[in-house]
PDB file of C-alpha atoms in Angstrom:
ATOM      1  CA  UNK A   1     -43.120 -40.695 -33.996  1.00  0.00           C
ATOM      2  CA  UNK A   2     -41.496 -37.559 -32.860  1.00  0.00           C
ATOM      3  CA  UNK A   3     -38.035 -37.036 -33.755  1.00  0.00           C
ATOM      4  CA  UNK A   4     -35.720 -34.675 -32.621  1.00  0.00           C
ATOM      5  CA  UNK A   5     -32.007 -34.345 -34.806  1.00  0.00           C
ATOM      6  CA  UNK A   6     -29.225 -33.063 -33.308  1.00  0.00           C
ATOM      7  CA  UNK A   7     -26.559 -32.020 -35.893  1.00  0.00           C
ATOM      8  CA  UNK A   8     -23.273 -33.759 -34.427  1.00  0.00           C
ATOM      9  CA  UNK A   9     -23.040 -37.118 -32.399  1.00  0.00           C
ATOM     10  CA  UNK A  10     -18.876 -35.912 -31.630  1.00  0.00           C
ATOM     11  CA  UNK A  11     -17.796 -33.078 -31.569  1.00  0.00           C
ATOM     12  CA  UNK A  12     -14.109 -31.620 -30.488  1.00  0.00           C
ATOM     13  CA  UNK A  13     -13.116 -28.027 -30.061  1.00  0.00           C
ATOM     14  CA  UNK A  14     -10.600 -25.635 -28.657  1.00  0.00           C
ATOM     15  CA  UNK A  15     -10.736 -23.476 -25.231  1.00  0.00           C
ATOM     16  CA  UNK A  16     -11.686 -20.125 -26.491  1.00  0.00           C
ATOM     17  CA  UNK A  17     -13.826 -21.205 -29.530  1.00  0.00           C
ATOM     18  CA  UNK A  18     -17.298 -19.986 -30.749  1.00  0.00           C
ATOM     19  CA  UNK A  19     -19.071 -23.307 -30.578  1.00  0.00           C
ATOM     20  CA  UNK A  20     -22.812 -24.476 -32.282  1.00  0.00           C
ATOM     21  CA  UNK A  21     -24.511 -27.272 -31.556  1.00  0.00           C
ATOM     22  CA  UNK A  22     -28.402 -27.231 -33.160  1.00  0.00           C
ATOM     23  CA  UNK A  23     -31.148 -29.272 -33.115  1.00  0.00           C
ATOM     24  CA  UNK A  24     -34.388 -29.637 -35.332  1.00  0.00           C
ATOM     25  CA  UNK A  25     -37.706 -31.252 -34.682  1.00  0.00           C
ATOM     26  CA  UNK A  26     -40.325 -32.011 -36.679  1.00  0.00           C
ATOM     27  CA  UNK A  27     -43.550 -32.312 -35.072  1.00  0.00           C
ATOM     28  CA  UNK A  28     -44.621 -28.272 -34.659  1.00  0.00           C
ATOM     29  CA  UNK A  29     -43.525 -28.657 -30.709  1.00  0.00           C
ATOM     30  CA  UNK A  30     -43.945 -25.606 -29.023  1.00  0.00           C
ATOM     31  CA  UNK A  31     -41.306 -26.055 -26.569  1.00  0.00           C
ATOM     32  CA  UNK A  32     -37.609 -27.059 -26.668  1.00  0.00           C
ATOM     33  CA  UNK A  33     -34.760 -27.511 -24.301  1.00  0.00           C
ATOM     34  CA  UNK A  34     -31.301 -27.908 -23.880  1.00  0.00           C
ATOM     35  CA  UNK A  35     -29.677 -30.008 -20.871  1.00  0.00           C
ATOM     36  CA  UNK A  36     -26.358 -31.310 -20.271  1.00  0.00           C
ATOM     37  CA  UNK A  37     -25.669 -34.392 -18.471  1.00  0.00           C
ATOM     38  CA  UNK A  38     -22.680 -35.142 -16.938  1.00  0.00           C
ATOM     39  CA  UNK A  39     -21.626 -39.199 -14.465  1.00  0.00           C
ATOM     40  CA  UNK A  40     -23.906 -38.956 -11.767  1.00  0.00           C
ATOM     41  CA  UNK A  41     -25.564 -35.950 -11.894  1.00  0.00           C
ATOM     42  CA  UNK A  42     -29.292 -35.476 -13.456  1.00  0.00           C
ATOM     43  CA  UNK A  43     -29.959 -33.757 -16.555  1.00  0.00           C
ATOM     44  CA  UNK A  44     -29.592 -29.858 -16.018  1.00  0.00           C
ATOM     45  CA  UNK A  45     -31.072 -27.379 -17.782  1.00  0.00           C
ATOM     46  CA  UNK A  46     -29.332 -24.793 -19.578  1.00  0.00           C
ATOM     47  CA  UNK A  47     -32.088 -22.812 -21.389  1.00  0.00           C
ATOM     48  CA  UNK A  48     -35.614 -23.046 -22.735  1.00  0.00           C
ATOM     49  CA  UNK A  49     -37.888 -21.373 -25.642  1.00  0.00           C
ATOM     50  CA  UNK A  50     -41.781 -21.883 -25.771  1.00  0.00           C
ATOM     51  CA  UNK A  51     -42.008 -19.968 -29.052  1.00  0.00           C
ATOM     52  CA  UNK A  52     -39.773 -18.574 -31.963  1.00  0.00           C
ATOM     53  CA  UNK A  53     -37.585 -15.657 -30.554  1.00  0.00           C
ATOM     54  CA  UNK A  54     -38.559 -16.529 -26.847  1.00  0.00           C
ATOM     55  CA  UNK A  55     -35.924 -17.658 -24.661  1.00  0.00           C
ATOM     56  CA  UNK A  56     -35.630 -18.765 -20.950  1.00  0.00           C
ATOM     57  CA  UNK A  57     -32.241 -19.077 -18.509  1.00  0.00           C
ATOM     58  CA  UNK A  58     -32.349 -22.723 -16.988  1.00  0.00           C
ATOM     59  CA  UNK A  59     -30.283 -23.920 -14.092  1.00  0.00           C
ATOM     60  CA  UNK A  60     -26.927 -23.512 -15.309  1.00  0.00           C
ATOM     61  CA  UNK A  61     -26.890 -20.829 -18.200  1.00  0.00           C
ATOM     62  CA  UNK A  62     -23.832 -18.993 -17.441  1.00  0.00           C
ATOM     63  CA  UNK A  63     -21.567 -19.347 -20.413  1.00  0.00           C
ATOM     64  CA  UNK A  64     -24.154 -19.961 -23.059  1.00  0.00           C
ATOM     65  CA  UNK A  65     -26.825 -18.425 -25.359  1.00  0.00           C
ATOM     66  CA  UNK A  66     -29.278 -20.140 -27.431  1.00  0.00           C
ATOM     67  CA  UNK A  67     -31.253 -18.851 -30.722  1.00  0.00           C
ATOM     68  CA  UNK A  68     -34.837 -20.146 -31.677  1.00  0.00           C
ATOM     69  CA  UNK A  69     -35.850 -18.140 -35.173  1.00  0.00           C
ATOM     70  CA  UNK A  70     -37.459 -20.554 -36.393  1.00  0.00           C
ATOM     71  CA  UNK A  71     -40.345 -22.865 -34.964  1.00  0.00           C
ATOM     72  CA  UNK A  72     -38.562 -26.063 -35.194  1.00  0.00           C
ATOM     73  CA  UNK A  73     -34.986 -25.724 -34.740  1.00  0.00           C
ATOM     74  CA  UNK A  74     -33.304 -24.429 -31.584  1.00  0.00           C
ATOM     75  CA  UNK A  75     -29.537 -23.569 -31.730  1.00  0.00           C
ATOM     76  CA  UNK A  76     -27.019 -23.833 -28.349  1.00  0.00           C
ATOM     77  CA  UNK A  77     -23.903 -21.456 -28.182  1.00  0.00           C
ATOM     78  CA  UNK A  78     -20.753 -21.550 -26.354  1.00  0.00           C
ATOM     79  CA  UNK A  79     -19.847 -18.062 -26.667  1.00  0.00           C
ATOM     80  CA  UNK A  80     -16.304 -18.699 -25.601  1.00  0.00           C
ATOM     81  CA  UNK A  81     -15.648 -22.759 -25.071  1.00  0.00           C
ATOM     82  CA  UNK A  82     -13.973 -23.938 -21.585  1.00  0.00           C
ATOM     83  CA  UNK A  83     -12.853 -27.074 -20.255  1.00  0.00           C
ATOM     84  CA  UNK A  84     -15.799 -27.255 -18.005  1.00  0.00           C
ATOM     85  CA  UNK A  85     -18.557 -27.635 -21.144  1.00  0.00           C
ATOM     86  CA  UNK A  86     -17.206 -30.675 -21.920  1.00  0.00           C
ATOM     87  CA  UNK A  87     -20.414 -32.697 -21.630  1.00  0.00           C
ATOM     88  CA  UNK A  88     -23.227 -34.143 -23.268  1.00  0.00           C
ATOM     89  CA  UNK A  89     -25.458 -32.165 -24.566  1.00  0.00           C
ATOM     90  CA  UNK A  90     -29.361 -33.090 -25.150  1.00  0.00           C
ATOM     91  CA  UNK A  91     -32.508 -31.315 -27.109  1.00  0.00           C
ATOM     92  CA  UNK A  92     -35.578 -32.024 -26.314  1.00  0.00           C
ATOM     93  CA  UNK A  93     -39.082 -30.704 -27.833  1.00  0.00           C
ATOM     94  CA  UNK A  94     -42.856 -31.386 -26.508  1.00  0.00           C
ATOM     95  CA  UNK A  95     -46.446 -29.910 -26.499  1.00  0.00           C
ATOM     96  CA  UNK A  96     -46.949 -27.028 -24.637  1.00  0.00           C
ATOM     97  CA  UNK A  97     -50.215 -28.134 -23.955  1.00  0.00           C
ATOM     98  CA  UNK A  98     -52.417 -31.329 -23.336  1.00  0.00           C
ATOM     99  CA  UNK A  99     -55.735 -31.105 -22.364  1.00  0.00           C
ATOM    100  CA  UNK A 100     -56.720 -31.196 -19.034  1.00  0.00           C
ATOM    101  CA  UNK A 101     -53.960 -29.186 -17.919  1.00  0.00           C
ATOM    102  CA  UNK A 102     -52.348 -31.892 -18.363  1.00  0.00           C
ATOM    103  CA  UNK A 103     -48.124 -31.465 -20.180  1.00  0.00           C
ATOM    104  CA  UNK A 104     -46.986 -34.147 -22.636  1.00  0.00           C
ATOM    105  CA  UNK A 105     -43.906 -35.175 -21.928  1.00  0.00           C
ATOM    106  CA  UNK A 106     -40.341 -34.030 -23.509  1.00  0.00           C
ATOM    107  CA  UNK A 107     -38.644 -35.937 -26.545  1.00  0.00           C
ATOM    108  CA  UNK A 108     -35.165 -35.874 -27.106  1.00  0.00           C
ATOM    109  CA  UNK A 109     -32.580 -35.975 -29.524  1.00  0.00           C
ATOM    110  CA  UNK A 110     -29.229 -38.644 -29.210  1.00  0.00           C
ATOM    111  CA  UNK A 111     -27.070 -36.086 -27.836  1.00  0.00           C
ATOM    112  CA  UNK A 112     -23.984 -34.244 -28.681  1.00  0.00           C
ATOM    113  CA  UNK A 113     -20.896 -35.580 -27.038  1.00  0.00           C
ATOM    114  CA  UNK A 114     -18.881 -32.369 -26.272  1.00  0.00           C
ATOM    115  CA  UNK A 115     -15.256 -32.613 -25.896  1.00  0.00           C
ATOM    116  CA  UNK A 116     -13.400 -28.873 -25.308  1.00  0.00           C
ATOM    117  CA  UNK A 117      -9.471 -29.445 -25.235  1.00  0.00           C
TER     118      UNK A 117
ATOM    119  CA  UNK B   1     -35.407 -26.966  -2.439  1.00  0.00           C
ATOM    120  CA  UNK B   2     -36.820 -29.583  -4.998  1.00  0.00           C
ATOM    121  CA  UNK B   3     -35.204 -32.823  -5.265  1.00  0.00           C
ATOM    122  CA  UNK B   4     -35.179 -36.314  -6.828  1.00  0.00           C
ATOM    123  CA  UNK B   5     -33.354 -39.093  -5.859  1.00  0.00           C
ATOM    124  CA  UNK B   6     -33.120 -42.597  -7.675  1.00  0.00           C
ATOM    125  CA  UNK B   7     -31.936 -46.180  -5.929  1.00  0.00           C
ATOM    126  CA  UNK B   8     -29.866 -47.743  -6.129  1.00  0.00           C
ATOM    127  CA  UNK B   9     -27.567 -46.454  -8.539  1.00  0.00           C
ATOM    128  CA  UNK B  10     -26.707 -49.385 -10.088  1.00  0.00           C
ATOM    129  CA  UNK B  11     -28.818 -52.778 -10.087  1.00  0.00           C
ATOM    130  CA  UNK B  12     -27.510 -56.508 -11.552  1.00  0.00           C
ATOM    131  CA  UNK B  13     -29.883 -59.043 -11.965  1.00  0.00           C
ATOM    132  CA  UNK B  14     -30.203 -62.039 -13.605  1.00  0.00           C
ATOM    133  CA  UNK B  15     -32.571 -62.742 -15.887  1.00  0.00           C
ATOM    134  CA  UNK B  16     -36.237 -63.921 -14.866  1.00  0.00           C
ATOM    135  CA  UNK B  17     -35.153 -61.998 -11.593  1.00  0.00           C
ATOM    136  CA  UNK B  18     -37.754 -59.755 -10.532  1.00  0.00           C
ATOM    137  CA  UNK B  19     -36.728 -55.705  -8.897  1.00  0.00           C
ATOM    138  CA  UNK B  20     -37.943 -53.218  -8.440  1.00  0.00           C
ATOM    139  CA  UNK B  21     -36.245 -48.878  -8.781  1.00  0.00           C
ATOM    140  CA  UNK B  22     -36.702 -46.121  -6.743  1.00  0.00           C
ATOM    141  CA  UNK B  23     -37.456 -42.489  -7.218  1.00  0.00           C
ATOM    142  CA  UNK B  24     -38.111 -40.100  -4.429  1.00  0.00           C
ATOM    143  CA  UNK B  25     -38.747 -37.304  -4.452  1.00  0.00           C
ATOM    144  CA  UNK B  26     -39.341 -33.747  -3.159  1.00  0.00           C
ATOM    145  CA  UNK B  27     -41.175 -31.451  -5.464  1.00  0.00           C
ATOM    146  CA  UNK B  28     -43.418 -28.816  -4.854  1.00  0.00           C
ATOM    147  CA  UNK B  29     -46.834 -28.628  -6.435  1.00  0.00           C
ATOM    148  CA  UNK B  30     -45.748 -31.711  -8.210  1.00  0.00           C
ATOM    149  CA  UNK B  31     -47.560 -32.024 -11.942  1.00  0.00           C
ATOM    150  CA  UNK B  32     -46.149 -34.942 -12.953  1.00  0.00           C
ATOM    151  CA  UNK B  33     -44.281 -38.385 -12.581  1.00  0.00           C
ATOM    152  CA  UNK B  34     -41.935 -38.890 -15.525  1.00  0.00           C
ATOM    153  CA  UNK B  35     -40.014 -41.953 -16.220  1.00  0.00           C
ATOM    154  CA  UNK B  36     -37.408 -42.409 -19.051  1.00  0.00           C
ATOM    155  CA  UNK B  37     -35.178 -45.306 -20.181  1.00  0.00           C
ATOM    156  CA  UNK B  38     -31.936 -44.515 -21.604  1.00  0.00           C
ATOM    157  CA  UNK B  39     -29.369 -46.836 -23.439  1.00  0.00           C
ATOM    158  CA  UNK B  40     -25.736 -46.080 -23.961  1.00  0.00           C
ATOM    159  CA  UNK B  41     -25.016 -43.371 -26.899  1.00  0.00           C
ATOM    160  CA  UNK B  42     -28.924 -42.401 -27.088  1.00  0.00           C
ATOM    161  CA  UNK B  43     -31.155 -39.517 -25.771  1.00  0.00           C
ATOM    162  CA  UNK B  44     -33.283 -40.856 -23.019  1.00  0.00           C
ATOM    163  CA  UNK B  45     -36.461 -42.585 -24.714  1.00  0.00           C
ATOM    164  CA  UNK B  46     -39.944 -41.897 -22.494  1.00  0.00           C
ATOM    165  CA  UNK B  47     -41.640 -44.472 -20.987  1.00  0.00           C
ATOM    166  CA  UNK B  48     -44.459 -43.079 -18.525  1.00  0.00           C
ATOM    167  CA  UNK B  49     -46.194 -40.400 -17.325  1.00  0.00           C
ATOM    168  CA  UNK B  50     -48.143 -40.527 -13.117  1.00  0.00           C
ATOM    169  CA  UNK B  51     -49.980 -37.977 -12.385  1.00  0.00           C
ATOM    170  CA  UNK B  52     -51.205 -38.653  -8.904  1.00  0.00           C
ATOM    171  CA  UNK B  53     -51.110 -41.271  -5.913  1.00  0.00           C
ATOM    172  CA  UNK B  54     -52.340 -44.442  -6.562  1.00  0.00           C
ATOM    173  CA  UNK B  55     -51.821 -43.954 -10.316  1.00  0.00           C
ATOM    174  CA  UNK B  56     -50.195 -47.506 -12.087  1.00  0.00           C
ATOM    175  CA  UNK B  57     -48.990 -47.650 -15.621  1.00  0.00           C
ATOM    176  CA  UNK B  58     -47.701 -50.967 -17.344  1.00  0.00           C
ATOM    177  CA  UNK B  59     -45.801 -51.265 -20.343  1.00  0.00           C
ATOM    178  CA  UNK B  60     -44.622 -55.168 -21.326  1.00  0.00           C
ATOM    179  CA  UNK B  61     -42.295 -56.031 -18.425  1.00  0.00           C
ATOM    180  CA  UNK B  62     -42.205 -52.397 -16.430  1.00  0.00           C
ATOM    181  CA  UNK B  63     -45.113 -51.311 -14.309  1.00  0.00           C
ATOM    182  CA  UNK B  64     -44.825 -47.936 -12.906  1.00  0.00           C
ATOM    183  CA  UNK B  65     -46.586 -46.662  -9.684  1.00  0.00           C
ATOM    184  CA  UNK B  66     -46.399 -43.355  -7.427  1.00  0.00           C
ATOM    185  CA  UNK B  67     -47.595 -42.930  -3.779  1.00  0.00           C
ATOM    186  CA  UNK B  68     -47.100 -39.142  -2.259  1.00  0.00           C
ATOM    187  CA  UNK B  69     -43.325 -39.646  -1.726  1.00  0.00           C
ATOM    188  CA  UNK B  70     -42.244 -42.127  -4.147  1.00  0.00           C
ATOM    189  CA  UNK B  71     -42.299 -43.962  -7.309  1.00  0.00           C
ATOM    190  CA  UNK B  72     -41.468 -47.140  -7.963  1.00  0.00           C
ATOM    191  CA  UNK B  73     -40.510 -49.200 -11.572  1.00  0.00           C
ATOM    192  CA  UNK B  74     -41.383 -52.663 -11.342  1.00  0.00           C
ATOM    193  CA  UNK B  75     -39.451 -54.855 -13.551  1.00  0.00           C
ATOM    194  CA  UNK B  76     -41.193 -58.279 -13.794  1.00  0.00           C
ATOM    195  CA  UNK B  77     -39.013 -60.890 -15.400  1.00  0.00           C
ATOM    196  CA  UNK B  78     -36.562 -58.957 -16.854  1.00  0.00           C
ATOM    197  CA  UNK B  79     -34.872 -59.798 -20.168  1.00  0.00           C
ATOM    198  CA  UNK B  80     -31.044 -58.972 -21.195  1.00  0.00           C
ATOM    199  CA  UNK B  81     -32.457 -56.685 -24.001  1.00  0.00           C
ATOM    200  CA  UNK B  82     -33.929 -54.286 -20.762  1.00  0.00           C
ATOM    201  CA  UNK B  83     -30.063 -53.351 -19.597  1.00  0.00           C
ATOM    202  CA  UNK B  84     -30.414 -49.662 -19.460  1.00  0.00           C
ATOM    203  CA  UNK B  85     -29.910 -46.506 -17.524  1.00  0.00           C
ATOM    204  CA  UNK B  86     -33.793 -45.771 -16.223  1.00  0.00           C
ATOM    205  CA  UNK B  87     -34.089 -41.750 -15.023  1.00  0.00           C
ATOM    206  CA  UNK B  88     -37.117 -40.321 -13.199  1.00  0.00           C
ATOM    207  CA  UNK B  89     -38.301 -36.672 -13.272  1.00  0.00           C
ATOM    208  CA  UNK B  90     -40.717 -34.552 -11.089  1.00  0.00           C
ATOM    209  CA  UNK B  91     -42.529 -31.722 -13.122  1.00  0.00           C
ATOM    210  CA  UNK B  92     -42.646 -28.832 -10.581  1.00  0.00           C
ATOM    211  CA  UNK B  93     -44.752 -26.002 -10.070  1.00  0.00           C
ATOM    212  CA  UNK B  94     -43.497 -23.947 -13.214  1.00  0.00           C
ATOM    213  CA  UNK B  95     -44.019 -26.974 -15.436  1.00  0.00           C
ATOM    214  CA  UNK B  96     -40.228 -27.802 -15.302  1.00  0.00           C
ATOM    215  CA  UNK B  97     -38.456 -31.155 -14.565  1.00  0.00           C
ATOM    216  CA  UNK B  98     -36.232 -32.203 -12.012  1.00  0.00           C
ATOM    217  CA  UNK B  99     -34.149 -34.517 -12.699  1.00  0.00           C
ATOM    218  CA  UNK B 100     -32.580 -37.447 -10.368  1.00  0.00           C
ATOM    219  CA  UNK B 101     -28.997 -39.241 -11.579  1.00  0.00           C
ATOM    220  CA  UNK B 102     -30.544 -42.428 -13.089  1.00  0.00           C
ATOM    221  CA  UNK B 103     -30.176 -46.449 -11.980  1.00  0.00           C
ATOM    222  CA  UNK B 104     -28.027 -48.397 -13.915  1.00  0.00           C
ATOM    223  CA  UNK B 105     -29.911 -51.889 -14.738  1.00  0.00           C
ATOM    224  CA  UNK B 106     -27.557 -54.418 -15.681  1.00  0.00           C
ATOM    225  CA  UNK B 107     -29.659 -57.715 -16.884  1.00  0.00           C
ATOM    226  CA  UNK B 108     -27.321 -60.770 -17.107  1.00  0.00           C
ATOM    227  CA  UNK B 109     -28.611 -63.768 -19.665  1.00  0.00           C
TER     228      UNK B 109
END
């Protein structure tokens, strides 16, 4: 089974702090993702890698940067925390490709509740 | 603009009582239907992948099906241990998902 570990299950910081949340996978997935999920709203996206040292904006990336140097781990950053990032905050990894054209779908970690005080 | 959107948000049932969800959606050049179930505390866990109208999937208790505008997740006497948030997901045109907000299931014993 695929399984995608995200480093902290709670975390609490201060408005104004450099904040890392990463997440490791260990099944040679080409892709990964970050979303946040916030009470009744979808999953967002917030940025995207197919390959080490490739990175794409999401949805929502304002207010964040993400590292990928190596294959299978995939760092967020909150280059200056606010209120507003409180959230949860999901990884994800799949296959970039399936035969047939076909994409397999995403994985994801248990999350990093977020709290920014 | 792309769109999902999942009813009702929140379902109760009884157990042995038969439902059905709904996603709907509006996705250009849509790739994929992707259904997920989620519990409380956990990332959401992936239950099936439709691919194109007519298409069914079954998995114990859930069957899944899509039509050009919808999909539905059958729930066919449900059990107390299948309480979960269930989230759909149309894979656009640049492989990405879209997301809708999730139903609640809420299976009493």
């Amino acid at each position: 089974d695929v399984k995608v570990t995200q480093s902290s299950r709670y975390l609490v910081k201060r408005t104004g702090e450099k904040v890392f949340l990463e997440c490791v996978q260990d099944m040679d997935h080409e892709n990964m993702f970050w979303y946040r999920q916030d009470p009744g709203l979808g999953l967002r996206l917030i940025y995207f890698s197919y390959d080490v040292k490739m990175k794409e904006k999401g949805d929502i990336p304002e207010g964040y940067s993400v590292s990928r140097e190596k294959k299978e781990r995939f760092s967020l950053i909150l280059e200056s925390a606010s209120t507003n990032q409180t959230s949860m905050y999901l990884c994800a990894s799949s296959l970039f490709y399936s035969g047939k054209g076909r994409r397999k779908p995403q994985h994801f970690g248990d999350g990093t509740r977020l709290s920014i005080l | 603009e792309d769109q999902v959107t999942q009813s009702p948000e929140a379902l109760r049932l009884q157990e042995g009582e038969s439902s059905s969800l709904n996603c709907s959606y509006t996705v250009s050049g849509l790739r994929g239907l992707f259904w997920y179930r989620q519990d409380p505390g956990k990332g959401p866990e992936f239950l099936f992948t439709l691919y194109s109208a007519g298409e069914e999937k079954e998995k114990e208790r859930l069957k899944a099906t899509l039509t050009k505008k919808e999909s539905f997740l059958h729930i066919t006497a449900p059990k107390p241990e299948d309480s979960a948030t269930y989230l759909c997901a149309g894979m656009d045109s640049n492989y990405q998902l879209i997301w809708g907000a999730g139903t609640k299931l809420i299976i009493k014993p």
